[in-house]
């Protein structure tokens, strides 16, 4: 009995000490909205009505170059909760379910171990099973109010008001805040009534989302917690309208990011309130930055660089982006984005960006309208390209071409920049053991009793050989046929897959070798 009493006393002392240490750490509130690019007044959008977020930007700092690593929700959230590239753990396909290695703990689990009360209200949508119990609370009623006295919290509130499912208008044109006829469309959208109405309603939805942000911030003030809480606002990926969500360009991956530091924690801010931060950051960096702000050690398996807090790292020179299966359609795309440029490698150039995804065609009149215009031959070259086969490589000077419609991959004046970005992309793919080059249907057989992440880190996955062959396959160059035909007999099934994909891309030119595909 005496031993049990002493053990209980020691445990109580440990818990009290942990609570005291935790009380000296900041609360963190994450407010995320869905499916919106930086269509905010504080980001210079003159059509936006976002007074609450504009005020938050005045009181906090704005990141000019923040990116979701993937342009769709489940893949983006997988990276946000794991601190790892979704391609690194097999979670790059939208709405998939892959097992995680047991040794890889989620960011909220590390925070809870450090004494934080962690709540999620309420979207999970991760591409791996379970883990809902990683949170203290995860529901549409979850809040930080149930924590112990003086216990620090990490609270996520997700707002779906600007989600693509909310974009289709149910009102007449006279009910919009902005007249559809006055909206200046991006050059890749044809001018149709349906597209203009979707844009007008989308801006109304963003205004409604802004009001919700204001309510959450007001509650934080009423609860007397604003001076102890660092507030993040960001969206889960780019805009809801066609060529936004699911698209790897800025229109699908660039997001707003505002962070407000109260006076107590102002020493952790990267600059003064109201200022811009030009550093490149992406979702893989957010969990590392979160742990750094909260004084929690960053685990070795995290792949991001903390851009805030005591462990703040040097700024990135580029971010790594990816696109896999979107809904029911496959497309393997990888990209890197620097402050000035974007380089894209289309490993499925025979597949257009605008494949016929069932969901957006059902919920977005603008998607159907654009496709109808294309079929009717009423799209110009820029607008039609969305529905056509892609170039194997794309290179954009984003500061001059913000809509990314002028592919400069053949521009010799930028050969050095293109060479550098090719090298960055290849290095990122190899360093992350990119599982996106493995067909989804092969995961279980190749992984066996391991996870696909563990398989990819074993000597059984020849990632360098596979990427080199995927480059040849996606080039669409008949000169590569001999190498592709030889690779069809390789013992590794993923190598054979990319050899066969190269033949598919070459179509009739590879037809004489169809017997080799058996």
PDB file of C-alpha atoms in Angstrom, residues 123-325:
ATOM      1  CA  UNK A 123     -13.875  17.534 -40.580  1.00  0.00           C
ATOM      2  CA  UNK A 124     -11.272  14.773 -40.553  1.00  0.00           C
ATOM      3  CA  UNK A 125     -11.238  13.446 -44.147  1.00  0.00           C
ATOM      4  CA  UNK A 126      -7.787  11.873 -43.864  1.00  0.00           C
ATOM      5  CA  UNK A 127      -6.679   9.192 -46.296  1.00  0.00           C
ATOM      6  CA  UNK A 128      -5.979   6.645 -43.599  1.00  0.00           C
ATOM      7  CA  UNK A 129      -8.394   4.753 -41.318  1.00  0.00           C
ATOM      8  CA  UNK A 130      -9.170   5.480 -37.688  1.00  0.00           C
ATOM      9  CA  UNK A 131      -7.258   8.068 -35.677  1.00  0.00           C
ATOM     10  CA  UNK A 132     -10.387  10.040 -34.775  1.00  0.00           C
ATOM     11  CA  UNK A 133      -9.539   9.194 -31.168  1.00  0.00           C
ATOM     12  CA  UNK A 134      -6.281  11.113 -31.608  1.00  0.00           C
ATOM     13  CA  UNK A 135      -8.300  14.184 -30.602  1.00  0.00           C
ATOM     14  CA  UNK A 136      -9.713  14.927 -27.166  1.00  0.00           C
ATOM     15  CA  UNK A 137     -12.869  15.909 -29.036  1.00  0.00           C
ATOM     16  CA  UNK A 138     -13.743  15.575 -32.717  1.00  0.00           C
ATOM     17  CA  UNK A 139     -17.322  16.455 -33.642  1.00  0.00           C
ATOM     18  CA  UNK A 140     -19.445  19.348 -34.823  1.00  0.00           C
ATOM     19  CA  UNK A 141     -19.728  20.406 -31.168  1.00  0.00           C
ATOM     20  CA  UNK A 142     -16.040  20.116 -30.280  1.00  0.00           C
ATOM     21  CA  UNK A 143     -14.570  23.155 -28.552  1.00  0.00           C
ATOM     22  CA  UNK A 144     -11.741  24.135 -26.266  1.00  0.00           C
ATOM     23  CA  UNK A 145     -14.154  24.893 -23.390  1.00  0.00           C
ATOM     24  CA  UNK A 146     -14.014  21.364 -21.934  1.00  0.00           C
ATOM     25  CA  UNK A 147     -10.317  21.471 -21.108  1.00  0.00           C
ATOM     26  CA  UNK A 148      -8.955  21.592 -17.580  1.00  0.00           C
ATOM     27  CA  UNK A 149      -8.318  24.965 -15.981  1.00  0.00           C
ATOM     28  CA  UNK A 150      -5.210  26.648 -17.421  1.00  0.00           C
ATOM     29  CA  UNK A 151      -4.647  23.752 -19.821  1.00  0.00           C
ATOM     30  CA  UNK A 152      -3.445  25.045 -23.204  1.00  0.00           C
ATOM     31  CA  UNK A 153      -5.443  24.065 -26.246  1.00  0.00           C
ATOM     32  CA  UNK A 154      -5.078  23.431 -29.943  1.00  0.00           C
ATOM     33  CA  UNK A 155      -8.466  23.882 -31.596  1.00  0.00           C
ATOM     34  CA  UNK A 156      -9.444  23.464 -35.239  1.00  0.00           C
ATOM     35  CA  UNK A 157     -12.638  24.935 -36.670  1.00  0.00           C
ATOM     36  CA  UNK A 158     -13.402  24.061 -40.287  1.00  0.00           C
ATOM     37  CA  UNK A 159     -15.779  26.217 -42.315  1.00  0.00           C
ATOM     38  CA  UNK A 160     -17.352  24.658 -45.420  1.00  0.00           C
ATOM     39  CA  UNK A 161     -19.322  27.721 -46.565  1.00  0.00           C
ATOM     40  CA  UNK A 162     -17.076  28.297 -49.588  1.00  0.00           C
ATOM     41  CA  UNK A 163     -16.902  24.596 -50.552  1.00  0.00           C
ATOM     42  CA  UNK A 164     -17.655  23.827 -54.221  1.00  0.00           C
ATOM     43  CA  UNK A 165     -20.927  22.194 -53.177  1.00  0.00           C
ATOM     44  CA  UNK A 166     -22.139  25.646 -52.076  1.00  0.00           C
ATOM     45  CA  UNK A 167     -21.178  27.497 -55.256  1.00  0.00           C
ATOM     46  CA  UNK A 168     -24.192  26.718 -57.474  1.00  0.00           C
ATOM     47  CA  UNK A 169     -26.546  29.678 -56.960  1.00  0.00           C
ATOM     48  CA  UNK A 170     -30.176  29.161 -55.947  1.00  0.00           C
ATOM     49  CA  UNK A 171     -31.150  32.818 -56.355  1.00  0.00           C
ATOM     50  CA  UNK A 172     -31.805  35.130 -59.256  1.00  0.00           C
ATOM     51  CA  UNK A 173     -29.100  37.440 -60.583  1.00  0.00           C
ATOM     52  CA  UNK A 174     -30.667  40.357 -58.687  1.00  0.00           C
ATOM     53  CA  UNK A 175     -29.909  38.550 -55.414  1.00  0.00           C
ATOM     54  CA  UNK A 176     -26.125  38.624 -55.800  1.00  0.00           C
ATOM     55  CA  UNK A 177     -24.028  41.237 -54.035  1.00  0.00           C
ATOM     56  CA  UNK A 178     -21.969  41.602 -57.221  1.00  0.00           C
ATOM     57  CA  UNK A 179     -23.731  41.662 -60.570  1.00  0.00           C
ATOM     58  CA  UNK A 180     -22.529  38.647 -62.588  1.00  0.00           C
ATOM     59  CA  UNK A 181     -22.189  40.837 -65.667  1.00  0.00           C
ATOM     60  CA  UNK A 182     -19.529  43.012 -64.006  1.00  0.00           C
ATOM     61  CA  UNK A 183     -17.164  40.207 -62.932  1.00  0.00           C
ATOM     62  CA  UNK A 184     -13.872  40.040 -64.800  1.00  0.00           C
ATOM     63  CA  UNK A 185     -13.380  36.367 -65.610  1.00  0.00           C
ATOM     64  CA  UNK A 186      -9.974  34.656 -65.602  1.00  0.00           C
ATOM     65  CA  UNK A 187      -8.713  34.153 -69.168  1.00  0.00           C
ATOM     66  CA  UNK A 188      -9.113  30.374 -68.999  1.00  0.00           C
ATOM     67  CA  UNK A 189     -12.901  30.615 -68.450  1.00  0.00           C
ATOM     68  CA  UNK A 190     -15.230  31.201 -71.427  1.00  0.00           C
ATOM     69  CA  UNK A 191     -17.817  33.921 -70.988  1.00  0.00           C
ATOM     70  CA  UNK A 192     -21.108  32.191 -70.175  1.00  0.00           C
ATOM     71  CA  UNK A 193     -24.018  33.116 -67.931  1.00  0.00           C
ATOM     72  CA  UNK A 194     -23.551  29.974 -65.817  1.00  0.00           C
ATOM     73  CA  UNK A 195     -19.867  30.720 -65.162  1.00  0.00           C
ATOM     74  CA  UNK A 196     -20.602  34.334 -64.266  1.00  0.00           C
ATOM     75  CA  UNK A 197     -23.371  33.304 -61.868  1.00  0.00           C
ATOM     76  CA  UNK A 198     -21.135  30.748 -60.151  1.00  0.00           C
ATOM     77  CA  UNK A 199     -18.437  33.388 -59.669  1.00  0.00           C
ATOM     78  CA  UNK A 200     -20.947  35.885 -58.248  1.00  0.00           C
ATOM     79  CA  UNK A 201     -22.359  33.364 -55.806  1.00  0.00           C
ATOM     80  CA  UNK A 202     -18.869  32.193 -54.863  1.00  0.00           C
ATOM     81  CA  UNK A 203     -17.989  35.718 -53.704  1.00  0.00           C
ATOM     82  CA  UNK A 204     -21.189  35.775 -51.657  1.00  0.00           C
ATOM     83  CA  UNK A 205     -20.185  32.489 -50.023  1.00  0.00           C
ATOM     84  CA  UNK A 206     -16.745  33.883 -49.180  1.00  0.00           C
ATOM     85  CA  UNK A 207     -18.447  36.881 -47.544  1.00  0.00           C
ATOM     86  CA  UNK A 208     -20.551  34.477 -45.452  1.00  0.00           C
ATOM     87  CA  UNK A 209     -17.429  32.522 -44.516  1.00  0.00           C
ATOM     88  CA  UNK A 210     -15.805  35.770 -43.375  1.00  0.00           C
ATOM     89  CA  UNK A 211     -18.731  36.400 -40.998  1.00  0.00           C
ATOM     90  CA  UNK A 212     -18.202  32.956 -39.476  1.00  0.00           C
ATOM     91  CA  UNK A 213     -14.535  33.775 -38.907  1.00  0.00           C
ATOM     92  CA  UNK A 214     -15.627  36.962 -37.146  1.00  0.00           C
ATOM     93  CA  UNK A 215     -17.937  34.982 -34.856  1.00  0.00           C
ATOM     94  CA  UNK A 216     -15.163  32.585 -33.846  1.00  0.00           C
ATOM     95  CA  UNK A 217     -12.791  35.463 -33.103  1.00  0.00           C
ATOM     96  CA  UNK A 218     -15.472  37.300 -31.107  1.00  0.00           C
ATOM     97  CA  UNK A 219     -16.072  34.190 -29.016  1.00  0.00           C
ATOM     98  CA  UNK A 220     -12.359  33.935 -28.310  1.00  0.00           C
ATOM     99  CA  UNK A 221     -12.469  37.532 -27.054  1.00  0.00           C
ATOM    100  CA  UNK A 222     -15.589  36.917 -24.931  1.00  0.00           C
ATOM    101  CA  UNK A 223     -13.947  33.859 -23.396  1.00  0.00           C
ATOM    102  CA  UNK A 224     -11.006  36.031 -22.344  1.00  0.00           C
ATOM    103  CA  UNK A 225      -8.559  33.916 -24.337  1.00  0.00           C
ATOM    104  CA  UNK A 226      -7.523  36.206 -27.191  1.00  0.00           C
ATOM    105  CA  UNK A 227      -4.371  37.438 -25.442  1.00  0.00           C
ATOM    106  CA  UNK A 228      -3.185  33.879 -24.863  1.00  0.00           C
ATOM    107  CA  UNK A 229      -3.962  32.466 -28.303  1.00  0.00           C
ATOM    108  CA  UNK A 230      -2.100  32.443 -31.604  1.00  0.00           C
ATOM    109  CA  UNK A 231      -4.664  32.416 -34.427  1.00  0.00           C
ATOM    110  CA  UNK A 232      -4.129  30.846 -37.854  1.00  0.00           C
ATOM    111  CA  UNK A 233      -6.492  31.330 -40.776  1.00  0.00           C
ATOM    112  CA  UNK A 234      -5.965  29.464 -44.047  1.00  0.00           C
ATOM    113  CA  UNK A 235      -7.918  27.522 -46.648  1.00  0.00           C
ATOM    114  CA  UNK A 236      -7.516  23.822 -47.361  1.00  0.00           C
ATOM    115  CA  UNK A 237      -6.539  24.418 -51.028  1.00  0.00           C
ATOM    116  CA  UNK A 238      -7.377  26.665 -53.950  1.00  0.00           C
ATOM    117  CA  UNK A 239     -10.653  27.906 -55.369  1.00  0.00           C
ATOM    118  CA  UNK A 240     -13.856  25.970 -55.908  1.00  0.00           C
ATOM    119  CA  UNK A 241     -14.568  26.914 -59.513  1.00  0.00           C
ATOM    120  CA  UNK A 242     -13.237  24.824 -62.430  1.00  0.00           C
ATOM    121  CA  UNK A 243      -9.441  24.881 -62.817  1.00  0.00           C
ATOM    122  CA  UNK A 244      -9.163  25.795 -59.159  1.00  0.00           C
ATOM    123  CA  UNK A 245      -9.726  22.772 -56.954  1.00  0.00           C
ATOM    124  CA  UNK A 246      -7.965  19.632 -58.304  1.00  0.00           C
ATOM    125  CA  UNK A 247      -5.565  21.742 -60.363  1.00  0.00           C
ATOM    126  CA  UNK A 248      -1.867  21.955 -59.525  1.00  0.00           C
ATOM    127  CA  UNK A 249      -1.389  25.563 -60.683  1.00  0.00           C
ATOM    128  CA  UNK A 250      -1.697  28.542 -58.314  1.00  0.00           C
ATOM    129  CA  UNK A 251      -5.459  28.507 -58.881  1.00  0.00           C
ATOM    130  CA  UNK A 252      -5.601  25.147 -57.081  1.00  0.00           C
ATOM    131  CA  UNK A 253      -2.685  25.193 -54.641  1.00  0.00           C
ATOM    132  CA  UNK A 254      -2.025  28.772 -53.501  1.00  0.00           C
ATOM    133  CA  UNK A 255      -3.883  29.600 -50.292  1.00  0.00           C
ATOM    134  CA  UNK A 256      -4.321  32.586 -47.984  1.00  0.00           C
ATOM    135  CA  UNK A 257      -2.475  32.315 -44.674  1.00  0.00           C
ATOM    136  CA  UNK A 258      -2.862  34.858 -41.878  1.00  0.00           C
ATOM    137  CA  UNK A 259      -1.323  34.383 -38.432  1.00  0.00           C
ATOM    138  CA  UNK A 260      -2.067  36.679 -35.494  1.00  0.00           C
ATOM    139  CA  UNK A 261       0.225  36.780 -32.468  1.00  0.00           C
ATOM    140  CA  UNK A 262      -1.089  38.430 -29.284  1.00  0.00           C
ATOM    141  CA  UNK A 263       1.282  40.740 -27.432  1.00  0.00           C
ATOM    142  CA  UNK A 264       2.279  37.986 -25.011  1.00  0.00           C
ATOM    143  CA  UNK A 265       3.592  35.868 -27.884  1.00  0.00           C
ATOM    144  CA  UNK A 266       4.665  38.640 -30.248  1.00  0.00           C
ATOM    145  CA  UNK A 267       8.315  37.599 -29.891  1.00  0.00           C
ATOM    146  CA  UNK A 268       7.430  34.519 -31.943  1.00  0.00           C
ATOM    147  CA  UNK A 269       6.083  36.574 -34.865  1.00  0.00           C
ATOM    148  CA  UNK A 270       8.211  36.764 -38.034  1.00  0.00           C
ATOM    149  CA  UNK A 271       7.491  40.483 -38.533  1.00  0.00           C
ATOM    150  CA  UNK A 272       5.331  43.336 -37.251  1.00  0.00           C
ATOM    151  CA  UNK A 273       1.514  43.254 -37.418  1.00  0.00           C
ATOM    152  CA  UNK A 274       0.072  44.207 -40.767  1.00  0.00           C
ATOM    153  CA  UNK A 275       3.186  43.194 -42.686  1.00  0.00           C
ATOM    154  CA  UNK A 276       3.665  40.639 -45.446  1.00  0.00           C
ATOM    155  CA  UNK A 277       5.880  37.573 -45.188  1.00  0.00           C
ATOM    156  CA  UNK A 278       7.395  36.533 -48.511  1.00  0.00           C
ATOM    157  CA  UNK A 279       8.795  33.168 -47.373  1.00  0.00           C
ATOM    158  CA  UNK A 280       7.566  30.071 -49.172  1.00  0.00           C
ATOM    159  CA  UNK A 281       5.583  27.712 -46.933  1.00  0.00           C
ATOM    160  CA  UNK A 282       3.449  24.653 -47.655  1.00  0.00           C
ATOM    161  CA  UNK A 283       1.144  22.395 -45.665  1.00  0.00           C
ATOM    162  CA  UNK A 284       3.899  19.906 -44.877  1.00  0.00           C
ATOM    163  CA  UNK A 285       5.519  22.718 -42.869  1.00  0.00           C
ATOM    164  CA  UNK A 286       2.436  23.577 -40.791  1.00  0.00           C
ATOM    165  CA  UNK A 287       2.636  20.716 -38.236  1.00  0.00           C
ATOM    166  CA  UNK A 288       6.348  21.358 -37.683  1.00  0.00           C
ATOM    167  CA  UNK A 289       5.638  25.074 -37.184  1.00  0.00           C
ATOM    168  CA  UNK A 290       2.786  24.223 -34.798  1.00  0.00           C
ATOM    169  CA  UNK A 291       4.971  22.020 -32.604  1.00  0.00           C
ATOM    170  CA  UNK A 292       7.752  24.607 -32.708  1.00  0.00           C
ATOM    171  CA  UNK A 293       5.382  27.329 -31.477  1.00  0.00           C
ATOM    172  CA  UNK A 294       4.161  25.078 -28.667  1.00  0.00           C
ATOM    173  CA  UNK A 295       7.642  24.087 -27.508  1.00  0.00           C
ATOM    174  CA  UNK A 296       7.206  20.453 -28.561  1.00  0.00           C
ATOM    175  CA  UNK A 297      10.037  18.474 -30.159  1.00  0.00           C
ATOM    176  CA  UNK A 298       9.560  17.837 -33.877  1.00  0.00           C
ATOM    177  CA  UNK A 299       9.689  14.088 -34.624  1.00  0.00           C
ATOM    178  CA  UNK A 300      12.222  12.747 -37.085  1.00  0.00           C
ATOM    179  CA  UNK A 301       9.613  11.440 -39.534  1.00  0.00           C
ATOM    180  CA  UNK A 302       8.117  14.916 -40.117  1.00  0.00           C
ATOM    181  CA  UNK A 303       9.155  16.188 -43.548  1.00  0.00           C
ATOM    182  CA  UNK A 304       8.290  19.865 -43.147  1.00  0.00           C
ATOM    183  CA  UNK A 305      10.395  22.839 -42.116  1.00  0.00           C
ATOM    184  CA  UNK A 306       9.110  24.880 -39.151  1.00  0.00           C
ATOM    185  CA  UNK A 307       8.585  28.443 -40.353  1.00  0.00           C
ATOM    186  CA  UNK A 308       7.629  29.745 -36.902  1.00  0.00           C
ATOM    187  CA  UNK A 309       8.585  29.223 -33.274  1.00  0.00           C
ATOM    188  CA  UNK A 310      11.784  28.477 -31.436  1.00  0.00           C
ATOM    189  CA  UNK A 311      12.867  25.826 -33.961  1.00  0.00           C
ATOM    190  CA  UNK A 312      12.278  28.095 -36.965  1.00  0.00           C
ATOM    191  CA  UNK A 313      14.280  26.944 -40.005  1.00  0.00           C
ATOM    192  CA  UNK A 314      15.760  28.939 -42.857  1.00  0.00           C
ATOM    193  CA  UNK A 315      13.298  29.798 -45.642  1.00  0.00           C
ATOM    194  CA  UNK A 316      12.628  27.360 -48.455  1.00  0.00           C
ATOM    195  CA  UNK A 317      13.737  27.976 -52.031  1.00  0.00           C
ATOM    196  CA  UNK A 318      10.768  25.976 -53.378  1.00  0.00           C
ATOM    197  CA  UNK A 319       7.756  23.898 -52.375  1.00  0.00           C
ATOM    198  CA  UNK A 320       6.830  20.410 -53.630  1.00  0.00           C
ATOM    199  CA  UNK A 321       3.323  19.820 -55.039  1.00  0.00           C
ATOM    200  CA  UNK A 322       1.472  16.730 -56.260  1.00  0.00           C
ATOM    201  CA  UNK A 323      -1.715  15.495 -57.859  1.00  0.00           C
ATOM    202  CA  UNK A 324      -2.854  11.871 -57.927  1.00  0.00           C
ATOM    203  CA  UNK A 325      -6.295  10.338 -58.301  1.00  0.00           C
TER     204      UNK A 325
END
